[in-house]
Amino acid sequence: MSQFPIRTPEGVVLEFHLAGIELRLMAFVLDMMIVFGVNILVGVFVLIGIFTFEFTGWLSAAYMAFFFLFRLLYFIVLEMRGRGQTPGKKVMGIRVVDSHGTPLTGSATFLRNVSRDVELFLPLVVVLAPEALLPGAPWWFMIFPLVWVVLLGVFPLFSPLNLRPGDIIAGTVVVMQPRLELRDDLFKTSAAPAFSLSAGQLEMYGIQELQLLEKILRDFPTPQTLQALAAKIATKLDIPEANWVDNPESFLKFIYAQLRAHHEQRILFGDRQLEKREGHYDRNSDA
Amino acid sequence: MTQPRSTRFRKDRQKIWFELEASILKAEAEGLSGLTPDELARLPMLYRSTLSALNIAREISLDVALLKYLESLSGRAFIMIYGTRKTFLRLTWEFFSYEFPQSVRNASPYLAIATLITGCGIALAMHLVAVDPSQYYAFVPVEMAGGRNPAATTESLRAALYDDGGGDADSLAVFSSFLATHNAKIGITCFSLGVAFAVPVIYLLFYNGLVFGAFVGLYASRGLTLEVLAWILPHGVTELLAVLLCGAAGLCLGKSAAFPGEISRWDNVKIQMRRVGPMVIGAVIMFFIAAVIEGFFRQMVQSIDLRWLVASGTAIFWLYYFGFVGRR
């Protein structure tokens, strides 16, 4: 999942996650199902109207216009009302934002939705009825638009960030709806200290290892993993086995809390140690 | 045991974050109008505090869970506060009263070039048809001509200009909504093919001019120039203008793709697309207007004077609109 930074007007850069092609396609399919559902429903009424009241011409003209306009307006109006979310996008948990961090404008919404018509339906027209696109051209001239249109169709697969042309034209991106979940501070649940660690021991590990440890404690806390990890850390830091073997989890949480407190203290002074040190901690060389 | 700074930081501040989270969730479900005036008034303060907390946390905290939460919360609040705040109607009004005419004014050099290319096509075809009427077939596909060809008598050509479409208002309605979607697609094609260094756009514009010129040339050779113009121009002013706008947008994109200047080709195309975008949207709407005039008005009104009135009326309207509306 690739990141997409957006600078807010306050000057803070927020990292959003781009929504993948599959999610966007699924959302579009959902939306189109709604659109077609409504069109069929209205179509039934139009047919009833045609057969009962003989309004043939006006009604079918209105229906043709409706068919075209409803699809466009559905996406445009709902995307604007839903702050970048049509119902389909809402279900898939994605939304459209302006790539420059400014409010989504009406023309951006309009462009990205009108352009989808060209991206999806133009390839169909070219393949089925080439005459409609460039009337009167010699047959070989069709090669150029054909290549161009095929490129347009597969464009999102190869474009930077998998954007489709409509998003590029409109200057928008589709991002994942950020999930709101504040997980407990691991520090709170860590046990009381059974022993203390020196700065030399704590500096054997850097920030990367600290955050990896957090991830393991939160997401993969199986007994085997914790056991193996505790053993590895104890060896590196030269900690006696008696200190961790009874309860590897509370030992690891203790290590985590100590590492975090120590490194957070250090970064206040601009001292960011990202990576671990090689080898083992040596009690004798630590002054 | 030392408490990490970020733990204290989180304890002190999280009340504000949770309050913001509650407001955001409520506003997402019910809209901003679902918030009480008090909640609404506190929203900007909560948002800024959270953003500033994010900034601080990035500096002092190594707690990934905290960073992720603040990042997500700021993101959600950012979308809520800086998403579309205006209503659909308001945005529509701004588009017509400012964005559209302004983007046309910005692209006026390209509009002039597009006009020139189309003009060349018209002049060439008119000349060729005047010299040899059978050249007409080279420009106008048979199925498009609908019996209006050099083999027809002057009388039947004249009759076609006053034809009511051979049907009642019902068939005109179907015809006009068909035309609208067709023309709109041509216009967007013209625009989207522009990135290919504008070559297809130049072709489309020139070809459009040739068809138009051949058609007018045929009538001109029978001394029906004014009458054919009265037939075409009521909707033709709007339609030709819309084609020219799409063409100008395509040329502008083609130029930016071919000669990007100091920034990268890709960036330049993106910037230009934003600039000409409103013009293309406006052109699509103009195609609709033209189709309505063509489908209903042209075949229902037979008076030459009225046709000229509408033609010059639309011309003056567009001149005024693009020339003066929304100047700031």
Coordinates of C-alpha atoms in Angstrom, one line a residue:
Chain A
M1 CA 0.0 0.0 0.0
S2 CA 1.7 3.2 -1.1
Q3 CA 1.7 6.3 1.0
F4 CA 0.5 9.6 -0.3
P5 CA 1.6 12.7 1.6
I6 CA -0.8 15.7 1.7
R7 CA 0.2 19.0 3.1
T8 CA -2.6 20.7 5.0
P9 CA -3.1 24.4 4.9
E10 CA -1.6 24.5 8.4
G11 CA 1.6 23.2 6.9
V12 CA 1.5 19.7 8.5
V13 CA 2.2 16.8 6.2
L14 CA -0.3 14.0 6.7
E15 CA 0.4 10.5 5.3
F16 CA -2.6 8.9 3.6
H17 CA -2.7 5.5 2.1
L18 CA -3.6 5.2 -1.6
A19 CA -6.6 2.9 -2.4
G20 CA -5.6 0.1 -4.7
I21 CA -7.1 -0.5 -8.1
E22 CA -9.2 -3.4 -6.9
L23 CA -10.9 -1.4 -4.2
R24 CA -11.7 1.4 -6.6
L25 CA -13.0 -0.9 -9.2
M26 CA -15.2 -2.7 -6.6
A27 CA -16.6 0.7 -5.4
F28 CA -17.3 1.6 -9.0
V29 CA -19.1 -1.7 -9.7
L30 CA -21.2 -1.1 -6.6
D31 CA -22.1 2.4 -7.7
M32 CA -23.0 1.2 -11.2
M33 CA -25.2 -1.5 -9.8
I34 CA -27.2 1.2 -8.0
V35 CA -27.3 3.4 -11.1
F36 CA -28.5 0.6 -13.3
G37 CA -31.0 -0.5 -10.6
V38 CA -32.5 3.0 -10.7
N39 CA -32.4 3.1 -14.5
I40 CA -34.2 -0.1 -14.8
L41 CA -36.8 1.0 -12.3
V42 CA -37.4 4.2 -14.2
G43 CA -37.3 2.3 -17.4
V44 CA -40.2 0.2 -16.3
F45 CA -42.3 3.3 -15.5
V46 CA -41.3 4.7 -18.9
L47 CA -42.5 1.5 -20.6
I48 CA -45.7 1.6 -18.7
G49 CA -46.1 5.3 -19.8
I50 CA -45.4 4.4 -23.4
F51 CA -47.9 1.6 -23.5
T52 CA -50.7 3.2 -21.5
F53 CA -50.6 6.9 -22.6
E54 CA -48.7 6.7 -25.9
F55 CA -46.2 9.4 -24.9
T56 CA -43.7 7.6 -27.1
G57 CA -41.4 10.3 -28.4
W58 CA -41.1 12.7 -25.5
L59 CA -40.9 9.9 -22.9
S60 CA -38.1 8.0 -24.6
A61 CA -36.2 11.2 -25.3
A62 CA -36.5 12.1 -21.6
Y63 CA -35.4 8.6 -20.7
M64 CA -32.3 8.8 -23.0
A65 CA -31.3 12.1 -21.4
F66 CA -32.1 10.7 -18.0
F67 CA -29.9 7.6 -18.6
F68 CA -27.0 9.8 -19.5
L69 CA -27.5 12.6 -16.9
F70 CA -28.4 10.4 -13.9
R71 CA -25.2 8.4 -14.1
L72 CA -23.1 11.7 -14.3
L73 CA -25.1 13.5 -11.6
Y74 CA -25.1 10.4 -9.3
F75 CA -21.4 10.4 -9.1
I76 CA -20.8 14.1 -9.1
V77 CA -23.5 15.2 -6.6
L78 CA -23.0 12.3 -4.2
E79 CA -19.2 12.6 -4.3
M80 CA -19.6 16.3 -3.4
R81 CA -22.2 15.7 -0.7
G82 CA -20.4 12.8 0.8
R83 CA -17.0 14.7 1.0
G84 CA -15.5 12.5 -1.7
Q85 CA -17.5 9.4 -1.0
T86 CA -20.2 7.9 -3.2
P87 CA -22.2 5.1 -1.5
G88 CA -19.9 2.5 -3.2
K89 CA -16.8 4.2 -2.0
K90 CA -18.3 4.4 1.5
V91 CA -18.8 0.7 1.6
M92 CA -15.3 0.0 0.4
G93 CA -13.9 2.5 2.9
I94 CA -12.2 4.8 0.4
R95 CA -12.6 8.4 -0.6
V96 CA -11.5 11.1 -3.1
V97 CA -9.3 13.9 -1.9
D98 CA -7.6 16.8 -3.6
S99 CA -4.0 15.9 -4.1
H100 CA -2.8 19.4 -3.1
G101 CA -4.7 19.4 0.2
T102 CA -7.2 22.1 -0.9
P103 CA -11.0 21.5 -0.8
L104 CA -12.4 19.3 -3.5
T105 CA -13.8 21.6 -6.1
G106 CA -16.8 21.1 -8.2
S107 CA -14.9 21.0 -11.5
A108 CA -12.5 18.5 -10.1
T109 CA -15.4 16.2 -9.2
F110 CA -17.0 16.8 -12.5
L111 CA -13.8 16.2 -14.5
R112 CA -12.8 12.9 -12.8
N113 CA -16.3 11.5 -13.4
V114 CA -16.8 12.7 -16.9
S115 CA -13.4 11.5 -17.9
R116 CA -14.3 8.0 -16.7
D117 CA -16.9 7.9 -19.5
V118 CA -14.1 8.4 -22.0
E119 CA -11.8 5.9 -20.3
L120 CA -14.3 3.1 -20.1
F121 CA -16.6 3.7 -23.1
L122 CA -14.3 5.1 -25.7
P123 CA -12.3 1.9 -26.1
L124 CA -15.6 0.1 -26.7
V125 CA -16.6 2.6 -29.4
V126 CA -13.3 2.3 -31.1
V127 CA -13.4 -1.5 -31.2
L128 CA -17.1 -1.8 -32.2
A129 CA -17.6 1.2 -34.4
P130 CA -14.4 2.9 -35.5
E131 CA -16.2 5.2 -37.9
A132 CA -17.9 7.0 -35.1
L133 CA -14.6 8.3 -33.7
L134 CA -12.9 9.7 -36.7
P135 CA -15.3 9.8 -39.6
G136 CA -13.8 9.8 -43.1
A137 CA -10.3 8.9 -42.1
P138 CA -8.4 6.3 -44.1
W139 CA -8.5 2.9 -42.4
W140 CA -4.8 3.0 -41.3
F141 CA -5.3 6.2 -39.5
M142 CA -7.4 4.2 -37.0
I143 CA -4.2 2.7 -35.7
F144 CA -3.2 5.9 -33.9
P145 CA -6.3 6.4 -31.9
L146 CA -6.6 2.7 -31.3
V147 CA -3.2 2.5 -29.8
W148 CA -3.9 5.7 -27.8
V149 CA -7.2 4.4 -26.6
V150 CA -5.8 1.1 -25.5
L151 CA -3.1 2.9 -23.7
L152 CA -5.8 5.0 -22.0
G153 CA -7.6 1.8 -20.9
V154 CA -4.6 0.1 -19.3
F155 CA -3.3 3.4 -18.1
P156 CA -4.0 2.9 -14.4
L157 CA -2.0 -0.3 -14.3
F158 CA 1.2 1.5 -15.3
S159 CA 0.7 5.1 -14.2
P160 CA 2.6 6.5 -11.3
L161 CA 0.6 5.6 -8.1
N162 CA -1.9 3.7 -10.4
L163 CA -3.9 6.9 -11.0
R164 CA -6.4 6.8 -13.7
P165 CA -6.4 9.7 -16.2
G166 CA -9.5 11.3 -14.7
D167 CA -7.7 11.7 -11.3
I168 CA -4.7 13.2 -13.0
I169 CA -6.8 15.7 -15.0
A170 CA -8.8 16.6 -11.9
G171 CA -5.8 16.6 -9.6
T172 CA -7.4 14.2 -7.1
V173 CA -6.4 10.9 -5.6
V174 CA -8.4 8.1 -4.0
V175 CA -7.2 7.3 -0.5
M176 CA -8.1 4.8 2.2
Q177 CA -10.4 6.2 4.9
P178 CA -8.0 6.4 7.9
R179 CA -9.0 4.1 10.6
L180 CA -9.7 5.6 14.0
E181 CA -8.3 3.3 16.7
L182 CA -6.2 4.3 19.6
R183 CA -4.6 1.1 21.0
D184 CA -3.5 0.9 24.6
D185 CA -0.2 2.2 25.5
L186 CA 2.0 -0.9 26.0
F187 CA 3.8 0.9 28.8
K188 CA 0.7 0.9 31.0
T189 CA 0.5 -2.9 30.9
S190 CA 4.1 -3.5 31.5
A191 CA 5.1 -5.1 34.8
A192 CA 7.1 -3.7 37.7
P193 CA 10.8 -3.9 37.3
A194 CA 12.6 -6.9 38.7
F195 CA 16.0 -5.6 37.7
S196 CA 17.5 -2.5 36.1
L197 CA 19.2 -2.0 32.8
S198 CA 22.2 0.3 32.1
A199 CA 22.3 2.8 29.3
G200 CA 24.9 0.7 27.6
Q201 CA 22.5 -2.2 27.5
L202 CA 19.6 -0.1 26.3
E203 CA 21.7 1.4 23.5
M204 CA 22.3 -2.1 22.0
Y205 CA 19.0 -1.6 20.3
G206 CA 17.8 1.3 18.2
I207 CA 14.4 2.8 17.3
Q208 CA 13.7 0.3 14.5
E209 CA 14.0 -2.7 16.9
L210 CA 11.9 -0.9 19.5
Q211 CA 9.1 -0.4 17.0
L212 CA 9.4 -3.9 15.7
L213 CA 9.1 -5.2 19.3
E214 CA 5.9 -3.1 19.7
K215 CA 4.5 -4.7 16.5
I216 CA 5.2 -8.2 17.7
L217 CA 3.8 -7.6 21.2
R218 CA 0.7 -6.1 19.7
D219 CA 0.0 -8.3 16.7
F220 CA 1.9 -11.6 17.0
P221 CA 2.1 -12.4 20.7
T222 CA 2.2 -16.2 20.4
P223 CA 4.1 -18.0 23.3
Q224 CA 6.7 -19.5 20.9
T225 CA 7.5 -16.1 19.3
L226 CA 7.8 -14.4 22.6
Q227 CA 9.9 -17.1 24.0
A228 CA 12.4 -17.1 21.1
L229 CA 12.5 -13.3 21.1
A230 CA 13.1 -13.0 24.8
A231 CA 15.9 -15.5 24.6
K232 CA 17.5 -13.6 21.7
I233 CA 17.3 -10.2 23.5
A234 CA 18.5 -11.6 26.8
T235 CA 21.6 -13.1 25.1
K236 CA 22.4 -9.8 23.3
L237 CA 21.9 -7.7 26.4
D238 CA 23.6 -10.3 28.7
I239 CA 20.7 -10.8 31.0
P240 CA 20.6 -13.9 33.2
E241 CA 18.0 -16.5 32.2
A242 CA 16.3 -16.4 35.6
N243 CA 15.1 -12.9 34.8
W244 CA 12.9 -13.8 31.9
V245 CA 12.3 -17.5 31.6
D246 CA 9.2 -17.5 33.9
N247 CA 7.3 -14.9 31.9
P248 CA 8.8 -13.9 28.6
E249 CA 5.9 -11.6 27.8
S250 CA 6.2 -9.4 30.9
F251 CA 10.0 -9.4 30.4
L252 CA 9.6 -8.2 26.8
K253 CA 7.1 -5.5 27.9
F254 CA 9.6 -4.4 30.5
I255 CA 12.4 -4.2 27.9
Y256 CA 10.0 -2.3 25.6
A257 CA 9.1 0.2 28.2
Q258 CA 12.8 0.7 29.2
L259 CA 13.9 1.1 25.6
R260 CA 11.2 3.6 24.8
A261 CA 11.7 5.7 27.9
H262 CA 15.5 5.8 27.2
H263 CA 15.3 6.5 23.5
E264 CA 12.6 9.1 23.9
Q265 CA 14.8 10.8 26.4
R266 CA 17.6 10.8 23.9
I267 CA 15.7 12.1 21.0
L268 CA 14.9 15.2 23.0
F269 CA 18.6 16.0 22.5
G270 CA 18.4 15.3 18.8
D271 CA 20.1 11.9 19.3
R272 CA 18.2 9.4 17.2
Q273 CA 19.7 6.0 17.2
L274 CA 17.9 4.2 14.5
E275 CA 19.7 0.8 14.3
K276 CA 21.0 -1.7 16.8
R277 CA 24.7 -2.2 17.6
E278 CA 26.5 -5.3 16.4
G279 CA 27.6 -8.0 18.8
H280 CA 26.7 -8.6 22.4
Y281 CA 26.6 -6.3 25.4
D282 CA 29.8 -6.7 27.3
R283 CA 29.5 -5.9 31.1
N284 CA 33.2 -5.4 31.5
S285 CA 33.8 -2.8 28.8
D286 CA 30.8 -0.7 30.0
A287 CA 32.4 1.9 32.2
Chain B
M1 CA 10.8 3.1 36.8
T2 CA 10.9 6.0 34.4
Q3 CA 7.8 6.7 32.5
P4 CA 8.3 7.4 28.8
R5 CA 7.5 11.0 27.9
S6 CA 5.0 10.0 25.3
T7 CA 3.0 8.2 27.9
R8 CA 2.6 11.3 30.0
F9 CA 1.9 13.3 26.8
R10 CA -0.8 10.9 25.8
K11 CA -2.4 11.0 29.2
D12 CA -2.5 14.8 29.3
R13 CA -3.9 15.3 25.8
Q14 CA -6.1 12.4 24.9
K15 CA -9.3 14.0 26.2
I16 CA -9.1 16.5 23.4
W17 CA -8.5 13.7 20.8
F18 CA -11.4 11.7 21.9
E19 CA -13.6 14.7 21.8
L20 CA -12.5 15.4 18.3
E21 CA -13.1 11.8 17.3
A22 CA -16.6 11.9 18.7
S23 CA -17.4 15.1 16.8
I24 CA -15.9 13.7 13.6
L25 CA -17.9 10.5 13.7
K26 CA -21.0 12.4 14.5
A27 CA -20.5 14.8 11.6
E28 CA -19.6 12.0 9.2
A29 CA -22.9 10.3 10.0
E30 CA -25.2 13.3 10.1
G31 CA -23.3 16.1 8.4
L32 CA -21.9 19.2 10.0
S33 CA -25.5 20.3 10.7
G34 CA -25.8 17.3 13.1
L35 CA -23.4 19.0 15.5
T36 CA -24.6 21.3 18.2
P37 CA -23.5 24.9 17.9
D38 CA -21.2 24.4 20.8
E39 CA -19.6 21.3 19.2
L40 CA -19.3 23.1 15.9
A41 CA -17.5 26.1 17.6
R42 CA -15.0 23.8 19.3
L43 CA -14.2 21.8 16.1
P44 CA -11.4 24.1 14.7
M45 CA -9.8 24.4 18.1
L46 CA -9.8 20.6 18.6
Y47 CA -8.5 20.1 15.0
R48 CA -5.6 22.4 15.5
S49 CA -4.7 21.0 18.9
T50 CA -4.7 17.5 17.4
L51 CA -2.5 18.6 14.5
S52 CA -0.1 20.2 16.9
A53 CA -0.1 17.1 19.0
L54 CA 0.8 15.1 15.9
N55 CA 3.7 17.4 15.3
I56 CA 4.9 17.0 18.8
A57 CA 4.4 13.3 18.9
R58 CA 6.5 12.9 15.7
E59 CA 9.3 14.6 17.6
I60 CA 9.0 13.0 21.0
S61 CA 7.1 9.8 20.7
L62 CA 8.3 6.4 19.6
D63 CA 4.9 4.8 20.3
V64 CA 3.7 3.7 16.9
A65 CA 0.1 3.2 18.0
L66 CA 0.0 6.8 19.2
L67 CA 1.5 8.1 16.0
K68 CA -0.8 6.1 13.8
Y69 CA -3.9 7.2 15.7
L70 CA -3.0 10.9 15.6
E71 CA -2.2 10.6 11.9
S72 CA -5.6 9.0 11.2
L73 CA -7.5 11.4 13.4
S74 CA -5.9 14.4 11.8
G75 CA -6.6 13.0 8.4
R76 CA -10.2 12.4 9.1
A77 CA -10.6 15.8 10.7
F78 CA -8.7 17.4 7.8
I79 CA -11.2 15.9 5.3
M80 CA -14.1 16.9 7.4
I81 CA -12.9 20.5 7.7
Y82 CA -11.3 21.0 4.3
G83 CA -13.5 18.7 2.2
T84 CA -16.1 20.3 0.0
R85 CA -17.9 22.8 2.2
K86 CA -19.9 24.4 -0.5
T87 CA -23.2 23.0 -1.8
F88 CA -23.7 21.7 -5.3
L89 CA -25.7 24.8 -6.3
R90 CA -23.1 27.2 -5.0
L91 CA -20.3 25.4 -6.9
T92 CA -22.4 25.3 -10.1
W93 CA -23.0 29.1 -9.8
E94 CA -19.3 29.7 -9.3
F95 CA -18.5 27.6 -12.3
F96 CA -20.7 29.5 -14.7
S97 CA -20.1 33.0 -13.2
Y98 CA -16.3 32.7 -13.0
E99 CA -14.4 29.5 -13.6
F100 CA -15.6 28.7 -17.1
P101 CA -15.4 32.1 -18.8
Q102 CA -12.1 32.7 -17.1
S103 CA -10.5 29.5 -18.3
V104 CA -11.6 30.3 -21.9
R105 CA -10.0 33.8 -21.6
N106 CA -6.8 32.1 -20.3
A107 CA -6.7 29.9 -23.4
S108 CA -7.5 32.6 -25.9
P109 CA -4.2 32.1 -28.0
Y110 CA -5.0 28.4 -28.4
L111 CA -8.6 29.3 -29.3
A112 CA -7.3 31.6 -32.0
I113 CA -5.1 28.7 -33.4
A114 CA -8.0 26.3 -33.3
T115 CA -10.1 28.8 -35.1
L116 CA -7.4 29.3 -37.7
I117 CA -7.1 25.5 -38.4
T118 CA -10.8 25.1 -38.7
G119 CA -10.9 28.2 -40.9
C120 CA -8.3 26.8 -43.2
G121 CA -10.3 23.6 -43.5
I122 CA -13.5 25.6 -44.4
A123 CA -11.7 27.8 -46.9
L124 CA -10.0 24.8 -48.6
A125 CA -13.1 22.8 -48.9
M126 CA -15.3 25.7 -50.1
H127 CA -12.7 26.5 -52.8
L128 CA -12.4 22.9 -54.0
V129 CA -16.2 22.3 -54.1
A130 CA -16.6 25.6 -56.0
V131 CA -14.1 24.4 -58.6
D132 CA -15.4 20.9 -58.8
P133 CA -18.6 20.0 -57.0
S134 CA -17.8 16.2 -57.1
Q135 CA -15.0 17.0 -54.5
Y136 CA -17.9 17.2 -52.1
Y137 CA -17.9 13.4 -51.8
A138 CA -14.3 13.5 -50.6
F139 CA -15.3 15.4 -47.5
V140 CA -18.8 14.5 -46.5
P141 CA -19.6 10.8 -45.9
V142 CA -22.7 9.7 -47.8
E143 CA -24.6 8.6 -44.7
M144 CA -24.1 12.1 -43.1
A145 CA -25.2 14.0 -46.2
G146 CA -28.8 12.6 -46.2
G147 CA -29.5 13.3 -49.9
R148 CA -27.8 16.7 -49.8
N149 CA -25.3 16.1 -52.5
P150 CA -24.1 17.7 -55.8
A151 CA -26.5 15.4 -57.7
A152 CA -29.5 16.9 -56.1
T153 CA -31.3 19.7 -57.8
T154 CA -31.2 23.3 -56.4
E155 CA -34.9 23.0 -55.5
S156 CA -34.5 19.9 -53.4
L157 CA -31.4 21.3 -51.7
R158 CA -33.5 24.4 -50.8
A159 CA -36.3 22.2 -49.6
A160 CA -34.0 20.3 -47.2
L161 CA -33.3 23.6 -45.5
Y162 CA -37.0 24.0 -44.7
D163 CA -37.6 20.4 -44.0
D164 CA -39.3 19.8 -40.7
G165 CA -37.4 16.6 -40.2
G166 CA -40.1 14.5 -41.8
G167 CA -41.8 13.9 -38.5
D168 CA -43.5 15.4 -35.5
A169 CA -42.0 17.0 -32.4
D170 CA -41.6 13.6 -30.9
S171 CA -38.9 12.4 -33.3
L172 CA -37.2 15.7 -33.0
A173 CA -36.9 15.2 -29.3
V174 CA -35.2 11.8 -29.7
F175 CA -33.0 13.2 -32.4
S176 CA -31.8 16.1 -30.3
S177 CA -30.9 14.0 -27.2
F178 CA -29.0 11.6 -29.4
L179 CA -27.1 14.5 -31.0
A180 CA -26.2 15.9 -27.6
T181 CA -24.6 12.8 -26.3
H182 CA -22.8 12.2 -29.7
N183 CA -21.4 15.7 -29.8
A184 CA -20.3 15.7 -26.2
K185 CA -18.4 12.5 -26.8
I186 CA -16.6 14.0 -29.9
G187 CA -15.6 17.1 -27.8
I188 CA -14.2 15.0 -24.9
T189 CA -12.4 12.9 -27.5
C190 CA -10.8 16.0 -29.0
F191 CA -9.7 17.0 -25.5
S192 CA -8.4 13.7 -24.3
L193 CA -6.4 13.0 -27.5
G194 CA -4.6 16.3 -27.0
V195 CA -1.9 14.8 -24.9
A196 CA -0.6 13.0 -28.1
F197 CA 1.2 16.2 -28.9
A198 CA -2.1 17.7 -30.3
V199 CA -1.7 15.9 -33.7
P200 CA -5.1 14.2 -33.5
V201 CA -6.7 17.4 -32.4
I202 CA -5.3 19.3 -35.4
Y203 CA -6.7 16.5 -37.6
L204 CA -10.1 16.6 -36.0
L205 CA -10.4 20.4 -36.2
F206 CA -9.2 20.5 -39.8
Y207 CA -11.6 17.7 -40.8
N208 CA -14.5 19.4 -39.0
G209 CA -13.7 22.5 -41.0
L210 CA -13.6 20.5 -44.3
V211 CA -17.0 19.0 -43.8
F212 CA -18.5 22.4 -42.9
G213 CA -16.8 24.1 -45.8
A214 CA -17.8 21.4 -48.3
F215 CA -21.4 21.7 -47.1
V216 CA -21.6 25.4 -47.3
G217 CA -19.6 25.3 -50.6
L218 CA -22.2 23.1 -52.2
Y219 CA -25.0 25.5 -51.3
A220 CA -22.9 28.5 -52.3
S221 CA -22.4 27.0 -55.8
R222 CA -26.2 27.2 -56.2
G223 CA -26.5 30.7 -54.8
L224 CA -28.0 29.6 -51.5
T225 CA -25.2 30.9 -49.3
L226 CA -27.3 33.1 -46.9
E227 CA -30.0 30.5 -46.6
V228 CA -27.7 27.7 -45.7
L229 CA -25.9 29.9 -43.1
A230 CA -29.3 30.7 -41.7
W231 CA -30.0 27.0 -41.4
I232 CA -26.7 26.1 -39.8
L233 CA -25.8 29.1 -37.6
P234 CA -28.6 29.2 -35.0
H235 CA -27.2 26.1 -33.4
G236 CA -23.9 26.2 -35.3
V237 CA -22.5 29.2 -33.5
T238 CA -22.8 27.4 -30.2
E239 CA -21.7 24.0 -31.5
L240 CA -18.7 25.3 -33.5
L241 CA -17.6 27.3 -30.6
A242 CA -17.8 24.3 -28.3
V243 CA -15.7 22.2 -30.8
L244 CA -13.2 25.1 -30.9
L245 CA -13.1 25.2 -27.1
C246 CA -12.4 21.4 -26.9
G247 CA -9.8 21.9 -29.7
A248 CA -8.1 24.7 -27.9
A249 CA -8.0 22.6 -24.7
G250 CA -6.5 19.8 -26.7
L251 CA -3.9 22.1 -28.3
C252 CA -3.0 23.5 -25.0
L253 CA -2.4 20.0 -23.6
G254 CA -0.5 19.0 -26.7
K255 CA 1.7 22.0 -26.4
S256 CA 2.4 21.4 -22.7
A257 CA 3.3 17.7 -23.5
A258 CA 5.6 18.6 -26.4
F259 CA 7.3 21.6 -24.8
P260 CA 7.1 21.3 -21.1
G261 CA 9.7 24.0 -20.4
E262 CA 11.5 23.8 -17.1
I263 CA 9.3 21.3 -15.2
S264 CA 8.8 17.7 -16.1
R265 CA 6.5 16.8 -19.0
W266 CA 4.2 14.9 -16.7
D267 CA 3.9 17.7 -14.1
N268 CA 3.2 20.2 -16.9
V269 CA 0.4 18.1 -18.4
K270 CA -1.2 17.8 -15.0
I271 CA -1.0 21.6 -14.4
Q272 CA -2.4 22.3 -17.8
M273 CA -5.2 19.8 -17.4
R274 CA -6.3 21.6 -14.3
R275 CA -6.3 24.9 -16.2
V276 CA -8.3 23.8 -19.2
G277 CA -10.6 21.4 -17.4
P278 CA -13.4 23.9 -16.8
M279 CA -13.3 24.8 -20.4
V280 CA -14.0 21.3 -21.5
I281 CA -16.8 20.9 -19.0
G282 CA -18.4 24.1 -20.3
A283 CA -18.0 22.9 -23.9
V284 CA -19.9 19.7 -23.1
I285 CA -22.7 21.8 -21.7
M286 CA -22.6 24.0 -24.8
F287 CA -23.0 20.9 -26.9
F288 CA -26.2 20.2 -25.0
I289 CA -27.5 23.7 -25.6
A290 CA -26.6 23.4 -29.3
A291 CA -28.4 20.1 -29.6
V292 CA -31.5 21.5 -28.0
I293 CA -31.5 24.4 -30.5
E294 CA -30.8 22.1 -33.4
G295 CA -33.4 19.4 -32.5
F296 CA -36.2 21.7 -31.6
F297 CA -35.8 25.2 -32.9
R298 CA -34.2 24.6 -36.3
Q299 CA -36.8 22.3 -37.7
M300 CA -39.7 24.1 -36.2
V301 CA -38.9 27.6 -37.2
Q302 CA -38.9 28.3 -41.0
S303 CA -38.5 32.1 -41.0
I304 CA -35.2 33.3 -42.3
D305 CA -35.3 36.4 -40.2
L306 CA -36.0 34.5 -37.0
R307 CA -33.1 32.1 -37.8
W308 CA -30.7 35.0 -38.2
L309 CA -32.0 36.6 -35.1
V310 CA -31.2 33.5 -33.1
A311 CA -27.9 33.0 -34.8
S312 CA -26.7 36.6 -34.0
G313 CA -28.3 36.4 -30.6
T314 CA -26.3 33.4 -29.6
A315 CA -23.1 34.9 -31.1
I316 CA -23.6 38.1 -29.1
F317 CA -24.4 36.2 -26.0
W318 CA -21.2 34.0 -26.1
L319 CA -19.1 37.0 -27.0
Y320 CA -20.4 38.9 -24.0
Y321 CA -20.2 35.8 -21.8
F322 CA -16.6 34.9 -22.6
G323 CA -15.5 38.5 -22.9
F324 CA -16.9 40.1 -19.8
V325 CA -18.5 37.7 -17.3
G326 CA -16.5 36.9 -14.2
R327 CA -13.6 39.3 -14.8
R328 CA -11.9 40.0 -11.5

